[in-house]
Amino acid sequence: MSASAWPCSTSKLRLLGQYREDRPGLLNHLAKAQETAEADLAKLNPGVALPDLTPRFVGWAETR
């Protein structure tokens, strides 16, 4: 298991290639992954405020 944050550079490149012609689809995919991660974190840490995961999950893929 790698210590790199998800998605790692290799995964980012793969996702960008996979969704080359569908940036909205990529952002939707990443938003769903973020929702899943937030739900998992909330179950693991009830009552603890979650950090903003948007930069990690979606922010890197937004059009600059």
PDB file of N, CA, C and O in Angstrom:
ATOM      1  N   MET A   1       0.847  -1.182   0.000  1.00  0.00           N
ATOM      2  CA  MET A   1       0.000   0.000   0.000  1.00  0.00           C
ATOM      3  C   MET A   1       0.884   1.234   0.000  1.00  0.00           C
ATOM      4  O   MET A   1       1.834   1.347   0.749  1.00  0.00           O
ATOM      5  N   SER A   2       0.556   2.184  -0.831  1.00  0.00           N
ATOM      6  CA  SER A   2       1.345   3.402  -0.979  1.00  0.00           C
ATOM      7  C   SER A   2       0.918   4.445   0.049  1.00  0.00           C
ATOM      8  O   SER A   2      -0.236   4.505   0.462  1.00  0.00           O
ATOM      9  N   ALA A   3       1.865   5.288   0.439  1.00  0.00           N
ATOM     10  CA  ALA A   3       1.572   6.361   1.381  1.00  0.00           C
ATOM     11  C   ALA A   3       1.058   7.615   0.674  1.00  0.00           C
ATOM     12  O   ALA A   3       0.706   8.584   1.306  1.00  0.00           O
ATOM     13  N   SER A   4       1.026   7.607  -0.644  1.00  0.00           N
ATOM     14  CA  SER A   4       0.564   8.758  -1.418  1.00  0.00           C
ATOM     15  C   SER A   4      -0.932   8.969  -1.233  1.00  0.00           C
ATOM     16  O   SER A   4      -1.693   8.023  -1.100  1.00  0.00           O
ATOM     17  N   ALA A   5      -1.328  10.220  -1.252  1.00  0.00           N
ATOM     18  CA  ALA A   5      -2.743  10.557  -1.160  1.00  0.00           C
ATOM     19  C   ALA A   5      -3.464  10.153  -2.441  1.00  0.00           C
ATOM     20  O   ALA A   5      -2.875  10.142  -3.515  1.00  0.00           O
ATOM     21  N   TRP A   6      -4.742   9.808  -2.293  1.00  0.00           N
ATOM     22  CA  TRP A   6      -5.542   9.456  -3.462  1.00  0.00           C
ATOM     23  C   TRP A   6      -6.061  10.731  -4.093  1.00  0.00           C
ATOM     24  O   TRP A   6      -6.479  11.636  -3.384  1.00  0.00           O
ATOM     25  N   PRO A   7      -6.119  10.835  -5.370  1.00  0.00           N
ATOM     26  CA  PRO A   7      -5.484   9.933  -6.320  1.00  0.00           C
ATOM     27  C   PRO A   7      -4.013  10.297  -6.512  1.00  0.00           C
ATOM     28  O   PRO A   7      -3.658  11.476  -6.522  1.00  0.00           O
ATOM     29  N   CYS A   8      -3.194   9.295  -6.667  1.00  0.00           N
ATOM     30  CA  CYS A   8      -1.768   9.530  -6.905  1.00  0.00           C
ATOM     31  C   CYS A   8      -1.592  10.093  -8.315  1.00  0.00           C
ATOM     32  O   CYS A   8      -2.526  10.117  -9.117  1.00  0.00           O
ATOM     33  N   SER A   9      -0.401  10.544  -8.626  1.00  0.00           N
ATOM     34  CA  SER A   9      -0.126  11.149  -9.935  1.00  0.00           C
ATOM     35  C   SER A   9      -0.462  10.212 -11.082  1.00  0.00           C
ATOM     36  O   SER A   9      -1.044  10.625 -12.089  1.00  0.00           O
ATOM     37  N   THR A  10      -0.136   8.938 -10.922  1.00  0.00           N
ATOM     38  CA  THR A  10      -0.422   7.959 -11.974  1.00  0.00           C
ATOM     39  C   THR A  10      -1.922   7.833 -12.192  1.00  0.00           C
ATOM     40  O   THR A  10      -2.391   7.798 -13.338  1.00  0.00           O
ATOM     41  N   SER A  11      -2.673   7.786 -11.105  1.00  0.00           N
ATOM     42  CA  SER A  11      -4.132   7.675 -11.219  1.00  0.00           C
ATOM     43  C   SER A  11      -4.739   8.941 -11.824  1.00  0.00           C
ATOM     44  O   SER A  11      -5.690   8.859 -12.609  1.00  0.00           O
ATOM     45  N   LYS A  12      -4.206  10.095 -11.475  1.00  0.00           N
ATOM     46  CA  LYS A  12      -4.705  11.346 -12.059  1.00  0.00           C
ATOM     47  C   LYS A  12      -4.522  11.326 -13.571  1.00  0.00           C
ATOM     48  O   LYS A  12      -5.447  11.672 -14.317  1.00  0.00           O
ATOM     49  N   LEU A  13      -3.350  10.914 -14.029  1.00  0.00           N
ATOM     50  CA  LEU A  13      -3.103  10.848 -15.470  1.00  0.00           C
ATOM     51  C   LEU A  13      -4.028   9.848 -16.147  1.00  0.00           C
ATOM     52  O   LEU A  13      -4.554  10.110 -17.235  1.00  0.00           O
ATOM     53  N   ARG A  14      -4.236   8.704 -15.509  1.00  0.00           N
ATOM     54  CA  ARG A  14      -5.137   7.691 -16.068  1.00  0.00           C
ATOM     55  C   ARG A  14      -6.561   8.233 -16.163  1.00  0.00           C
ATOM     56  O   ARG A  14      -7.233   8.081 -17.189  1.00  0.00           O
ATOM     57  N   LEU A  15      -7.036   8.882 -15.108  1.00  0.00           N
ATOM     58  CA  LEU A  15      -8.387   9.447 -15.116  1.00  0.00           C
ATOM     59  C   LEU A  15      -8.530  10.549 -16.162  1.00  0.00           C
ATOM     60  O   LEU A  15      -9.540  10.610 -16.868  1.00  0.00           O
ATOM     61  N   LEU A  16      -7.519  11.402 -16.268  1.00  0.00           N
ATOM     62  CA  LEU A  16      -7.570  12.467 -17.275  1.00  0.00           C
ATOM     63  C   LEU A  16      -7.616  11.879 -18.677  1.00  0.00           C
ATOM     64  O   LEU A  16      -8.320  12.390 -19.556  1.00  0.00           O
ATOM     65  N   GLY A  17      -6.873  10.804 -18.911  1.00  0.00           N
ATOM     66  CA  GLY A  17      -6.913  10.147 -20.212  1.00  0.00           C
ATOM     67  C   GLY A  17      -8.251   9.470 -20.467  1.00  0.00           C
ATOM     68  O   GLY A  17      -8.810   9.556 -21.564  1.00  0.00           O
ATOM     69  N   GLN A  18      -8.767   8.807 -19.448  1.00  0.00           N
ATOM     70  CA  GLN A  18     -10.039   8.091 -19.574  1.00  0.00           C
ATOM     71  C   GLN A  18     -11.187   9.056 -19.866  1.00  0.00           C
ATOM     72  O   GLN A  18     -12.097   8.731 -20.617  1.00  0.00           O
ATOM     73  N   TYR A  19     -11.149  10.229 -19.254  1.00  0.00           N
ATOM     74  CA  TYR A  19     -12.224  11.216 -19.409  1.00  0.00           C
ATOM     75  C   TYR A  19     -11.786  12.404 -20.266  1.00  0.00           C
ATOM     76  O   TYR A  19     -12.309  13.504 -20.121  1.00  0.00           O
ATOM     77  N   ARG A  20     -10.855  12.173 -21.170  1.00  0.00           N
ATOM     78  CA  ARG A  20     -10.266  13.237 -22.002  1.00  0.00           C
ATOM     79  C   ARG A  20     -11.329  14.124 -22.650  1.00  0.00           C
ATOM     80  O   ARG A  20     -11.202  15.337 -22.692  1.00  0.00           O
ATOM     81  N   GLU A  21     -12.373  13.513 -23.162  1.00  0.00           N
ATOM     82  CA  GLU A  21     -13.417  14.254 -23.878  1.00  0.00           C
ATOM     83  C   GLU A  21     -14.665  14.476 -23.030  1.00  0.00           C
ATOM     84  O   GLU A  21     -15.709  14.856 -23.559  1.00  0.00           O
ATOM     85  N   ASP A  22     -14.568  14.223 -21.742  1.00  0.00           N
ATOM     86  CA  ASP A  22     -15.747  14.317 -20.881  1.00  0.00           C
ATOM     87  C   ASP A  22     -15.374  14.850 -19.499  1.00  0.00           C
ATOM     88  O   ASP A  22     -15.447  14.132 -18.502  1.00  0.00           O
ATOM     89  N   ARG A  23     -14.963  16.110 -19.437  1.00  0.00           N
ATOM     90  CA  ARG A  23     -14.584  16.707 -18.151  1.00  0.00           C
ATOM     91  C   ARG A  23     -15.746  16.689 -17.161  1.00  0.00           C
ATOM     92  O   ARG A  23     -15.539  16.374 -15.988  1.00  0.00           O
ATOM     93  N   PRO A  24     -16.991  16.984 -17.578  1.00  0.00           N
ATOM     94  CA  PRO A  24     -18.092  16.888 -16.618  1.00  0.00           C
ATOM     95  C   PRO A  24     -18.247  15.467 -16.059  1.00  0.00           C
ATOM     96  O   PRO A  24     -18.555  15.290 -14.883  1.00  0.00           O
ATOM     97  N   GLY A  25     -18.029  14.464 -16.895  1.00  0.00           N
ATOM     98  CA  GLY A  25     -18.103  13.080 -16.437  1.00  0.00           C
ATOM     99  C   GLY A  25     -17.034  12.777 -15.402  1.00  0.00           C
ATOM    100  O   GLY A  25     -17.286  12.077 -14.419  1.00  0.00           O
ATOM    101  N   LEU A  26     -15.828  13.300 -15.629  1.00  0.00           N
ATOM    102  CA  LEU A  26     -14.739  13.120 -14.664  1.00  0.00           C
ATOM    103  C   LEU A  26     -15.094  13.767 -13.335  1.00  0.00           C
ATOM    104  O   LEU A  26     -14.943  13.153 -12.277  1.00  0.00           O
ATOM    105  N   LEU A  27     -15.568  14.996 -13.389  1.00  0.00           N
ATOM    106  CA  LEU A  27     -15.922  15.702 -12.160  1.00  0.00           C
ATOM    107  C   LEU A  27     -17.057  14.989 -11.420  1.00  0.00           C
ATOM    108  O   LEU A  27     -17.047  14.906 -10.196  1.00  0.00           O
ATOM    109  N   ASN A  28     -18.009  14.445 -12.158  1.00  0.00           N
ATOM    110  CA  ASN A  28     -19.094  13.687 -11.547  1.00  0.00           C
ATOM    111  C   ASN A  28     -18.549  12.419 -10.878  1.00  0.00           C
ATOM    112  O   ASN A  28     -18.917  12.103  -9.743  1.00  0.00           O
ATOM    113  N   HIS A  29     -17.671  11.710 -11.564  1.00  0.00           N
ATOM    114  CA  HIS A  29     -17.049  10.505 -11.008  1.00  0.00           C
ATOM    115  C   HIS A  29     -16.303  10.826  -9.713  1.00  0.00           C
ATOM    116  O   HIS A  29     -16.442  10.121  -8.709  1.00  0.00           O
ATOM    117  N   LEU A  30     -15.530  11.900  -9.737  1.00  0.00           N
ATOM    118  CA  LEU A  30     -14.749  12.291  -8.567  1.00  0.00           C
ATOM    119  C   LEU A  30     -15.656  12.747  -7.423  1.00  0.00           C
ATOM    120  O   LEU A  30     -15.380  12.460  -6.247  1.00  0.00           O
ATOM    121  N   ALA A  31     -16.741  13.453  -7.749  1.00  0.00           N
ATOM    122  CA  ALA A  31     -17.681  13.900  -6.711  1.00  0.00           C
ATOM    123  C   ALA A  31     -18.344  12.700  -6.030  1.00  0.00           C
ATOM    124  O   ALA A  31     -18.531  12.700  -4.806  1.00  0.00           O
ATOM    125  N   LYS A  32     -18.671  11.661  -6.800  1.00  0.00           N
ATOM    126  CA  LYS A  32     -19.252  10.457  -6.210  1.00  0.00           C
ATOM    127  C   LYS A  32     -18.241   9.757  -5.300  1.00  0.00           C
ATOM    128  O   LYS A  32     -18.593   9.266  -4.230  1.00  0.00           O
ATOM    129  N   ALA A  33     -16.975   9.719  -5.726  1.00  0.00           N
ATOM    130  CA  ALA A  33     -15.931   9.124  -4.892  1.00  0.00           C
ATOM    131  C   ALA A  33     -15.778   9.913  -3.596  1.00  0.00           C
ATOM    132  O   ALA A  33     -15.590   9.335  -2.516  1.00  0.00           O
ATOM    133  N   GLN A  34     -15.885  11.237  -3.687  1.00  0.00           N
ATOM    134  CA  GLN A  34     -15.795  12.077  -2.498  1.00  0.00           C
ATOM    135  C   GLN A  34     -16.958  11.807  -1.556  1.00  0.00           C
ATOM    136  O   GLN A  34     -16.762  11.684  -0.340  1.00  0.00           O
ATOM    137  N   GLU A  35     -18.157  11.687  -2.100  1.00  0.00           N
ATOM    138  CA  GLU A  35     -19.327  11.394  -1.265  1.00  0.00           C
ATOM    139  C   GLU A  35     -19.157  10.068  -0.534  1.00  0.00           C
ATOM    140  O   GLU A  35     -19.491   9.963   0.656  1.00  0.00           O
ATOM    141  N   THR A  36     -18.637   9.072  -1.218  1.00  0.00           N
ATOM    142  CA  THR A  36     -18.405   7.769  -0.602  1.00  0.00           C
ATOM    143  C   THR A  36     -17.377   7.883   0.520  1.00  0.00           C
ATOM    144  O   THR A  36     -17.565   7.330   1.611  1.00  0.00           O
ATOM    145  N   ALA A  37     -16.304   8.605   0.255  1.00  0.00           N
ATOM    146  CA  ALA A  37     -15.256   8.782   1.261  1.00  0.00           C
ATOM    147  C   ALA A  37     -15.795   9.522   2.485  1.00  0.00           C
ATOM    148  O   ALA A  37     -15.497   9.156   3.629  1.00  0.00           O
ATOM    149  N   GLU A  38     -16.594  10.561   2.246  1.00  0.00           N
ATOM    150  CA  GLU A  38     -17.166  11.310   3.367  1.00  0.00           C
ATOM    151  C   GLU A  38     -18.095  10.434   4.204  1.00  0.00           C
ATOM    152  O   GLU A  38     -18.068  10.494   5.439  1.00  0.00           O
ATOM    153  N   ALA A  39     -18.896   9.600   3.548  1.00  0.00           N
ATOM    154  CA  ALA A  39     -19.794   8.701   4.276  1.00  0.00           C
ATOM    155  C   ALA A  39     -18.986   7.691   5.096  1.00  0.00           C
ATOM    156  O   ALA A  39     -19.316   7.417   6.255  1.00  0.00           O
ATOM    157  N   ASP A  40     -17.931   7.154   4.487  1.00  0.00           N
ATOM    158  CA  ASP A  40     -17.078   6.200   5.205  1.00  0.00           C
ATOM    159  C   ASP A  40     -16.411   6.855   6.412  1.00  0.00           C
ATOM    160  O   ASP A  40     -16.372   6.272   7.502  1.00  0.00           O
ATOM    161  N   LEU A  41     -15.892   8.063   6.228  1.00  0.00           N
ATOM    162  CA  LEU A  41     -15.241   8.765   7.338  1.00  0.00           C
ATOM    163  C   LEU A  41     -16.229   9.080   8.455  1.00  0.00           C
ATOM    164  O   LEU A  41     -15.892   8.982   9.633  1.00  0.00           O
ATOM    165  N   ALA A  42     -17.446   9.468   8.080  1.00  0.00           N
ATOM    166  CA  ALA A  42     -18.463   9.776   9.089  1.00  0.00           C
ATOM    167  C   ALA A  42     -18.814   8.532   9.912  1.00  0.00           C
ATOM    168  O   ALA A  42     -19.019   8.621  11.123  1.00  0.00           O
ATOM    169  N   LYS A  43     -18.866   7.375   9.257  1.00  0.00           N
ATOM    170  CA  LYS A  43     -19.151   6.129   9.982  1.00  0.00           C
ATOM    171  C   LYS A  43     -17.999   5.745  10.905  1.00  0.00           C
ATOM    172  O   LYS A  43     -18.214   5.250  12.005  1.00  0.00           O
ATOM    173  N   LEU A  44     -16.786   5.966  10.447  1.00  0.00           N
ATOM    174  CA  LEU A  44     -15.604   5.610  11.240  1.00  0.00           C
ATOM    175  C   LEU A  44     -15.350   6.578  12.388  1.00  0.00           C
ATOM    176  O   LEU A  44     -14.735   6.223  13.387  1.00  0.00           O
ATOM    177  N   ASN A  45     -15.796   7.822  12.215  1.00  0.00           N
ATOM    178  CA  ASN A  45     -15.526   8.878  13.202  1.00  0.00           C
ATOM    179  C   ASN A  45     -16.798   9.643  13.528  1.00  0.00           C
ATOM    180  O   ASN A  45     -16.891  10.835  13.241  1.00  0.00           O
ATOM    181  N   PRO A  46     -17.790   8.986  14.120  1.00  0.00           N
ATOM    182  CA  PRO A  46     -19.055   9.680  14.406  1.00  0.00           C
ATOM    183  C   PRO A  46     -18.849  10.890  15.313  1.00  0.00           C
ATOM    184  O   PRO A  46     -18.080  10.841  16.261  1.00  0.00           O
ATOM    185  N   GLY A  47     -19.516  11.970  14.936  1.00  0.00           N
ATOM    186  CA  GLY A  47     -19.460  13.178  15.741  1.00  0.00           C
ATOM    187  C   GLY A  47     -18.243  14.052  15.497  1.00  0.00           C
ATOM    188  O   GLY A  47     -18.126  15.123  16.074  1.00  0.00           O
ATOM    189  N   VAL A  48     -17.338  13.609  14.638  1.00  0.00           N
ATOM    190  CA  VAL A  48     -16.131  14.385  14.340  1.00  0.00           C
ATOM    191  C   VAL A  48     -16.361  15.168  13.049  1.00  0.00           C
ATOM    192  O   VAL A  48     -16.819  14.613  12.051  1.00  0.00           O
ATOM    193  N   ALA A  49     -16.044  16.451  13.086  1.00  0.00           N
ATOM    194  CA  ALA A  49     -16.191  17.269  11.886  1.00  0.00           C
ATOM    195  C   ALA A  49     -15.223  16.786  10.808  1.00  0.00           C
ATOM    196  O   ALA A  49     -14.042  16.568  11.072  1.00  0.00           O
ATOM    197  N   LEU A  50     -15.746  16.619   9.607  1.00  0.00           N
ATOM    198  CA  LEU A  50     -14.918  16.150   8.499  1.00  0.00           C
ATOM    199  C   LEU A  50     -14.147  17.306   7.876  1.00  0.00           C
ATOM    200  O   LEU A  50     -14.662  18.424   7.779  1.00  0.00           O
ATOM    201  N   PRO A  51     -12.942  17.034   7.410  1.00  0.00           N
ATOM    202  CA  PRO A  51     -12.210  18.066   6.683  1.00  0.00           C
ATOM    203  C   PRO A  51     -12.837  18.255   5.303  1.00  0.00           C
ATOM    204  O   PRO A  51     -13.577  17.392   4.822  1.00  0.00           O
ATOM    205  N   ASP A  52     -12.535  19.365   4.667  1.00  0.00           N
ATOM    206  CA  ASP A  52     -13.012  19.603   3.302  1.00  0.00           C
ATOM    207  C   ASP A  52     -12.185  18.741   2.350  1.00  0.00           C
ATOM    208  O   ASP A  52     -10.986  18.973   2.172  1.00  0.00           O
ATOM    209  N   LEU A  53     -12.810  17.760   1.761  1.00  0.00           N
ATOM    210  CA  LEU A  53     -12.116  16.843   0.856  1.00  0.00           C
ATOM    211  C   LEU A  53     -12.170  17.296  -0.603  1.00  0.00           C
ATOM    212  O   LEU A  53     -11.588  16.655  -1.468  1.00  0.00           O
ATOM    213  N   THR A  54     -12.850  18.397  -0.868  1.00  0.00           N
ATOM    214  CA  THR A  54     -13.019  18.855  -2.245  1.00  0.00           C
ATOM    215  C   THR A  54     -11.694  19.068  -2.975  1.00  0.00           C
ATOM    216  O   THR A  54     -11.551  18.601  -4.107  1.00  0.00           O
ATOM    217  N   PRO A  55     -10.705  19.740  -2.393  1.00  0.00           N
ATOM    218  CA  PRO A  55      -9.448  19.924  -3.134  1.00  0.00           C
ATOM    219  C   PRO A  55      -8.793  18.592  -3.515  1.00  0.00           C
ATOM    220  O   PRO A  55      -8.251  18.445  -4.607  1.00  0.00           O
ATOM    221  N   ARG A  56      -8.873  17.625  -2.631  1.00  0.00           N
ATOM    222  CA  ARG A  56      -8.241  16.330  -2.871  1.00  0.00           C
ATOM    223  C   ARG A  56      -8.981  15.516  -3.920  1.00  0.00           C
ATOM    224  O   ARG A  56      -8.375  14.850  -4.747  1.00  0.00           O
ATOM    225  N   PHE A  57     -10.304  15.554  -3.894  1.00  0.00           N
ATOM    226  CA  PHE A  57     -11.090  14.712  -4.786  1.00  0.00           C
ATOM    227  C   PHE A  57     -11.453  15.388  -6.101  1.00  0.00           C
ATOM    228  O   PHE A  57     -11.406  14.757  -7.147  1.00  0.00           O
ATOM    229  N   VAL A  58     -11.860  16.629  -6.055  1.00  0.00           N
ATOM    230  CA  VAL A  58     -12.389  17.296  -7.254  1.00  0.00           C
ATOM    231  C   VAL A  58     -11.524  18.470  -7.691  1.00  0.00           C
ATOM    232  O   VAL A  58     -11.352  18.707  -8.885  1.00  0.00           O
ATOM    233  N   GLY A  59     -10.963  19.187  -6.743  1.00  0.00           N
ATOM    234  CA  GLY A  59     -10.248  20.428  -7.047  1.00  0.00           C
ATOM    235  C   GLY A  59      -9.139  20.282  -8.070  1.00  0.00           C
ATOM    236  O   GLY A  59      -8.959  21.152  -8.919  1.00  0.00           O
ATOM    237  N   TRP A  60      -8.397  19.187  -8.024  1.00  0.00           N
ATOM    238  CA  TRP A  60      -7.267  19.014  -8.935  1.00  0.00           C
ATOM    239  C   TRP A  60      -7.726  18.865 -10.386  1.00  0.00           C
ATOM    240  O   TRP A  60      -6.963  19.149 -11.303  1.00  0.00           O
ATOM    241  N   ALA A  61      -8.979  18.454 -10.612  1.00  0.00           N
ATOM    242  CA  ALA A  61      -9.456  18.174 -11.967  1.00  0.00           C
ATOM    243  C   ALA A  61     -10.289  19.291 -12.561  1.00  0.00           C
ATOM    244  O   ALA A  61     -10.674  19.218 -13.722  1.00  0.00           O
ATOM    245  N   GLU A  62     -10.582  20.314 -11.765  1.00  0.00           N
ATOM    246  CA  GLU A  62     -11.376  21.416 -12.286  1.00  0.00           C
ATOM    247  C   GLU A  62     -10.590  22.178 -13.338  1.00  0.00           C
ATOM    248  O   GLU A  62      -9.369  22.275 -13.262  1.00  0.00           O
ATOM    249  N   THR A  63     -11.296  22.710 -14.318  1.00  0.00           N
ATOM    250  CA  THR A  63     -10.658  23.501 -15.369  1.00  0.00           C
ATOM    251  C   THR A  63     -10.033  24.734 -14.755  1.00  0.00           C
ATOM    252  O   THR A  63     -10.650  25.431 -13.970  1.00  0.00           O
ATOM    253  N   ARG A  64      -8.816  24.979 -15.109  1.00  0.00           N
ATOM    254  CA  ARG A  64      -8.099  26.121 -14.543  1.00  0.00           C
ATOM    255  C   ARG A  64      -8.178  27.312 -15.467  1.00  0.00           C
ATOM    256  O   ARG A  64      -8.270  27.244 -16.607  1.00  0.00           O
TER     257      ARG A  64
END
